[in-house]
XYZ file of C-alpha atoms in Angstrom:
343
model
C 55.534 84.316 -55.059
C 56.396 81.533 -57.443
C 54.728 78.275 -56.548
C 57.807 76.094 -57.121
C 59.735 78.170 -54.608
C 56.927 77.681 -52.123
C 56.901 73.914 -52.528
C 60.620 73.185 -52.709
C 62.007 71.859 -49.488
C 58.697 71.546 -47.666
C 58.497 67.809 -47.957
C 62.001 66.666 -48.682
C 62.160 66.778 -52.469
C 60.472 64.961 -55.292
C 59.366 61.373 -54.935
C 60.057 58.574 -57.356
C 57.006 56.776 -58.679
C 55.829 53.392 -59.769
C 55.463 50.914 -56.917
C 52.278 49.531 -55.425
C 51.402 50.732 -51.918
C 51.603 48.113 -49.191
C 48.830 47.117 -46.835
C 49.682 48.034 -43.263
C 46.707 46.135 -41.910
C 44.212 44.696 -44.398
C 41.729 43.906 -41.634
C 41.616 47.561 -40.623
C 41.402 48.643 -44.274
C 44.476 50.895 -44.089
C 46.953 51.601 -46.892
C 50.231 53.483 -46.533
C 51.826 55.573 -49.268
C 55.540 56.261 -48.898
C 58.187 57.865 -51.102
C 58.448 55.636 -54.162
C 54.696 54.929 -54.186
C 51.858 56.563 -56.081
C 48.869 57.914 -54.180
C 46.690 56.899 -57.137
C 47.815 53.281 -56.754
C 46.525 53.322 -53.187
C 43.203 54.809 -54.312
C 42.872 52.096 -56.953
C 43.721 49.387 -54.416
C 41.028 50.543 -51.975
C 38.349 48.052 -52.978
C 34.980 49.120 -51.597
C 34.206 51.797 -49.018
C 35.689 52.812 -45.727
C 39.406 52.670 -46.505
C 42.037 54.965 -44.976
C 45.079 55.991 -47.014
C 47.976 57.370 -44.987
C 50.363 59.544 -47.006
C 53.847 59.719 -45.514
C 56.102 62.784 -45.861
C 57.140 63.470 -49.425
C 56.244 65.470 -52.521
C 54.135 63.317 -54.843
C 54.065 64.780 -58.352
C 50.997 63.125 -59.837
C 47.330 63.566 -60.649
C 44.961 61.846 -58.201
C 41.388 60.901 -59.127
C 38.971 59.414 -56.585
C 35.916 57.999 -58.387
C 32.405 57.926 -56.973
C 32.544 54.253 -55.992
C 35.285 54.889 -53.391
C 32.740 55.791 -50.730
C 33.752 57.016 -47.269
C 37.440 57.119 -48.128
C 39.863 58.903 -45.788
C 43.073 60.361 -47.172
C 45.354 61.803 -44.518
C 48.903 62.886 -43.940
C 50.962 60.728 -41.634
C 51.975 63.746 -39.549
C 49.910 66.613 -38.185
C 51.629 69.098 -40.491
C 50.061 69.419 -43.987
C 53.356 70.783 -45.335
C 54.952 67.366 -44.869
C 52.928 65.542 -47.543
C 52.369 67.413 -50.824
C 50.412 66.198 -53.850
C 51.164 68.510 -56.770
C 50.957 68.683 -60.547
C 51.009 71.410 -63.202
C 48.219 71.098 -65.761
C 46.248 74.176 -66.817
C 42.958 74.490 -68.643
C 44.833 75.272 -71.855
C 47.468 72.552 -71.482
C 47.303 70.143 -74.409
C 46.676 66.453 -73.900
C 48.488 63.872 -76.014
C 45.505 63.807 -78.403
C 45.789 67.551 -79.041
C 42.715 68.615 -77.051
C 43.038 70.652 -73.867
C 42.257 69.670 -70.289
C 39.697 72.375 -69.542
C 39.216 73.850 -66.095
C 37.960 70.769 -64.250
C 40.371 68.514 -66.108
C 43.352 70.573 -64.982
C 42.882 69.562 -61.338
C 45.709 67.905 -59.468
C 43.192 66.261 -57.120
C 39.690 65.224 -58.194
C 37.048 63.499 -56.097
C 33.454 62.506 -56.828
C 33.260 60.147 -53.836
C 30.559 60.683 -51.197
C 31.817 60.704 -47.637
C 35.371 61.713 -48.546
C 37.642 62.920 -45.725
C 40.983 64.640 -46.379
C 43.192 65.680 -43.460
C 46.673 67.092 -43.037
C 47.753 67.267 -46.687
C 48.785 69.887 -49.216
C 47.024 69.775 -52.589
C 48.656 72.074 -55.123
C 48.807 73.061 -58.764
C 52.121 74.801 -59.480
C 51.426 75.762 -63.112
C 52.598 79.326 -63.697
C 51.379 81.849 -66.267
C 54.869 83.286 -66.655
C 56.243 79.925 -67.754
C 53.572 79.454 -70.454
C 52.799 82.759 -72.207
C 51.465 80.797 -75.182
C 48.566 79.373 -73.115
C 45.457 81.526 -72.688
C 43.447 79.012 -70.619
C 45.190 79.915 -67.367
C 42.833 78.207 -64.923
C 44.887 75.638 -63.005
C 42.916 73.814 -60.302
C 44.429 72.278 -57.171
C 41.280 70.379 -56.143
C 38.019 69.658 -57.986
C 35.544 68.294 -55.449
C 32.052 66.923 -55.990
C 30.150 64.321 -53.999
C 28.077 64.792 -50.859
C 29.661 64.909 -47.386
C 33.182 65.913 -48.430
C 35.287 66.973 -45.431
C 38.628 68.784 -45.618
C 40.366 69.487 -42.329
C 43.777 71.062 -41.836
C 44.431 70.990 -45.596
C 46.457 73.475 -47.638
C 45.127 74.235 -51.126
C 47.635 76.097 -53.278
C 47.361 77.453 -56.814
C 46.755 80.740 -58.615
C 43.576 80.949 -60.719
C 40.709 78.627 -59.682
C 42.471 76.911 -56.779
C 39.414 75.120 -55.345
C 36.532 74.030 -57.578
C 33.845 73.197 -55.003
C 31.095 71.790 -57.195
C 28.256 69.259 -57.237
C 27.781 66.000 -59.095
C 24.748 67.383 -60.978
C 22.731 70.590 -61.247
C 19.930 69.139 -59.130
C 22.334 67.808 -56.458
C 23.004 69.909 -53.352
C 26.290 68.217 -52.429
C 27.633 69.389 -49.071
C 31.283 70.188 -48.368
C 32.917 71.253 -45.121
C 36.348 72.895 -44.889
C 37.715 73.428 -41.397
C 41.066 74.958 -40.411
C 42.190 75.011 -44.044
C 44.586 77.365 -45.798
C 43.525 78.355 -49.327
C 45.495 80.711 -51.539
C 45.231 81.992 -55.084
C 44.403 85.030 -57.172
C 41.453 84.902 -59.612
C 38.175 83.281 -58.454
C 40.179 80.874 -56.356
C 37.192 79.423 -54.484
C 34.413 78.757 -56.994
C 31.597 76.389 -57.946
C 28.031 75.482 -57.031
C 28.522 73.291 -53.932
C 26.838 73.968 -50.627
C 30.130 74.570 -48.838
C 31.028 75.780 -45.351
C 34.469 77.254 -44.667
C 35.043 77.472 -40.935
C 38.186 78.914 -39.331
C 39.816 78.930 -42.759
C 42.576 81.253 -43.900
C 42.180 82.702 -47.400
C 45.295 84.373 -48.811
C 45.401 86.444 -51.990
C 48.611 86.437 -54.005
C 50.312 89.446 -55.525
C 49.965 89.408 -59.311
C 52.400 91.249 -61.526
C 49.680 93.162 -63.370
C 48.968 96.851 -63.848
C 45.183 96.650 -63.443
C 42.827 96.390 -60.497
C 41.284 94.339 -59.133
C 44.003 91.728 -59.259
C 41.442 89.061 -58.468
C 38.562 87.785 -56.360
C 38.444 85.289 -53.490
C 35.057 83.704 -54.270
C 33.081 83.034 -57.451
C 30.003 81.001 -56.448
C 27.750 79.476 -59.105
C 24.976 78.210 -56.839
C 21.992 76.543 -58.497
C 18.824 78.601 -58.221
C 16.993 75.765 -56.459
C 19.683 75.481 -53.781
C 18.840 77.707 -50.797
C 22.492 77.834 -49.676
C 25.799 78.287 -51.457
C 29.126 79.255 -49.861
C 29.389 80.186 -46.185
C 32.647 81.523 -44.730
C 32.489 81.817 -40.948
C 35.062 82.731 -38.301
C 37.730 82.894 -40.986
C 40.296 85.442 -42.122
C 41.418 86.940 -45.415
C 44.982 88.147 -45.806
C 46.867 89.373 -48.850
C 50.308 89.474 -50.384
C 49.136 92.283 -52.668
C 48.759 95.982 -52.073
C 45.817 97.427 -50.191
C 42.390 97.178 -51.861
C 43.755 95.055 -54.721
C 41.175 92.288 -54.274
C 37.421 91.856 -54.208
C 35.609 89.448 -51.919
C 33.661 87.919 -54.778
C 32.008 88.069 -58.144
C 29.074 85.908 -59.272
C 29.725 83.120 -61.743
C 26.794 82.307 -64.009
C 28.211 79.694 -66.401
C 27.231 79.890 -70.061
C 26.114 76.258 -69.795
C 24.004 76.980 -66.696
C 22.407 80.399 -67.029
C 19.803 79.691 -64.346
C 22.449 79.901 -61.595
C 21.802 82.315 -58.709
C 25.112 82.608 -56.858
C 24.979 82.624 -53.068
C 27.721 83.715 -50.666
C 27.627 84.651 -46.992
C 30.769 85.852 -45.217
C 30.305 86.321 -41.495
C 32.322 86.780 -38.304
C 35.425 86.995 -40.476
C 38.496 89.235 -40.340
C 39.355 90.930 -43.619
C 42.720 92.538 -44.099
C 43.479 95.701 -46.090
C 43.966 93.680 -49.283
C 40.174 93.652 -49.686
C 38.608 96.710 -51.311
C 36.347 97.861 -48.499
C 34.548 100.496 -50.575
C 33.548 98.245 -53.494
C 34.166 94.654 -52.342
C 32.102 92.977 -55.088
C 32.223 93.133 -58.866
C 30.607 91.543 -61.910
C 31.926 88.738 -64.035
C 29.485 89.689 -66.796
C 27.329 92.789 -66.943
C 24.277 90.664 -67.754
C 24.471 89.224 -64.214
C 25.125 92.122 -61.816
C 26.304 91.163 -58.348
C 23.561 93.285 -56.756
C 20.956 90.766 -57.991
C 22.786 87.830 -56.396
C 22.579 86.350 -52.912
C 25.658 88.094 -51.492
C 25.533 88.997 -47.790
C 27.825 89.746 -44.859
C 27.435 89.777 -41.103
C 29.602 90.911 -38.186
C 32.847 91.008 -40.149
C 35.786 93.041 -38.889
C 39.176 94.338 -39.925
C 40.207 97.080 -42.380
C 38.775 95.239 -45.367
C 35.376 94.931 -43.666
C 34.740 98.604 -42.970
C 31.278 99.652 -44.207
C 31.735 103.076 -45.780
C 29.185 102.685 -48.594
C 26.358 100.545 -47.155
C 24.735 99.759 -50.500
C 27.968 98.100 -51.606
C 27.992 95.712 -48.646
C 24.582 94.039 -48.136
C 24.254 92.820 -44.547
C 22.199 90.089 -42.937
C 19.884 91.009 -40.116
C 20.391 89.195 -36.812
C 17.334 87.090 -37.590
C 18.683 86.153 -41.017
C 22.129 85.417 -39.592
C 20.609 82.831 -37.272
C 19.775 80.775 -40.371
C 23.138 81.065 -42.095
C 25.070 78.663 -39.911
C 27.157 75.556 -40.366
C 24.353 73.391 -39.018
C 21.749 74.782 -41.406
C 23.983 74.409 -44.445
C 25.088 70.859 -43.635
C 21.701 69.600 -42.454
C 21.721 66.107 -40.975
C 25.436 65.660 -41.681
C 27.524 66.330 -38.557
C 31.224 66.093 -39.511
C 32.094 68.346 -36.569
C 30.238 66.268 -33.942
C 33.274 64.406 -32.718
C 36.034 64.897 -30.081
């Protein structure tokens, strides 16, 4: 499915840009963004920590960057439906900047945050760059959201792109930044949830797109790059994986060991999750590079179900024991941070 078709009409058309967002109540530290405003203007106007930015229905075609000094910022849609407020842009890794250099993977992101304590609710974050429109570009990674910073919470958010949709990373190699995604919808094709963050995905819906290619696999859901010193990487729990592609066209994951960080020891646990037939149940994991075989990584499953979770070749699907599963929980991964401990 072409991304522009998916976005058109969801939020009432494109929004004009260029006005400064108005304060709804300066004492309550709330800013409202409406059609005609820029979300980035509201971010820039939030002086200090603890601001809330309310994004009203519209499609905001812009790049949004939340720097580290915007602590404890909340960015939320004005309605309960994330389809109503869409932030979207179309840079890819290989897209050229005005100076002739390219954006690179992280630089292609529509939404970037390095702020600790970030909360995002009820929004769509998308990158609608399409390979078919740019056959001259070989750097086809096009990120919807690049997230670093400890205590980043995404709830009821849609993340839409193709390759490298969500870059869940950390501020530094030695940082174990925690991220929590609850009730989110994330779709893409190649490595579309990747990075070295300690990230929990609870009750999330992962959807793999159908690629017009002749080879298999068409892509992978996860590509963790967890630092060796970090005991926990990605945890998907009570989630589901569906597909727009043919049966067995996708892998659950492959390990990402970056060339600039060869000490990485990718970690992924998928548990209590329904996997549709789009996942290759016989060989659900693959390598990114032969020098780093997936069998040597921290890939485990537990109590998954559905046609894509059938264990027909046990050595291809390493399982946690019940004792080990008791450790791989939301609470263990997030430690003393309790984003879910609220009504």
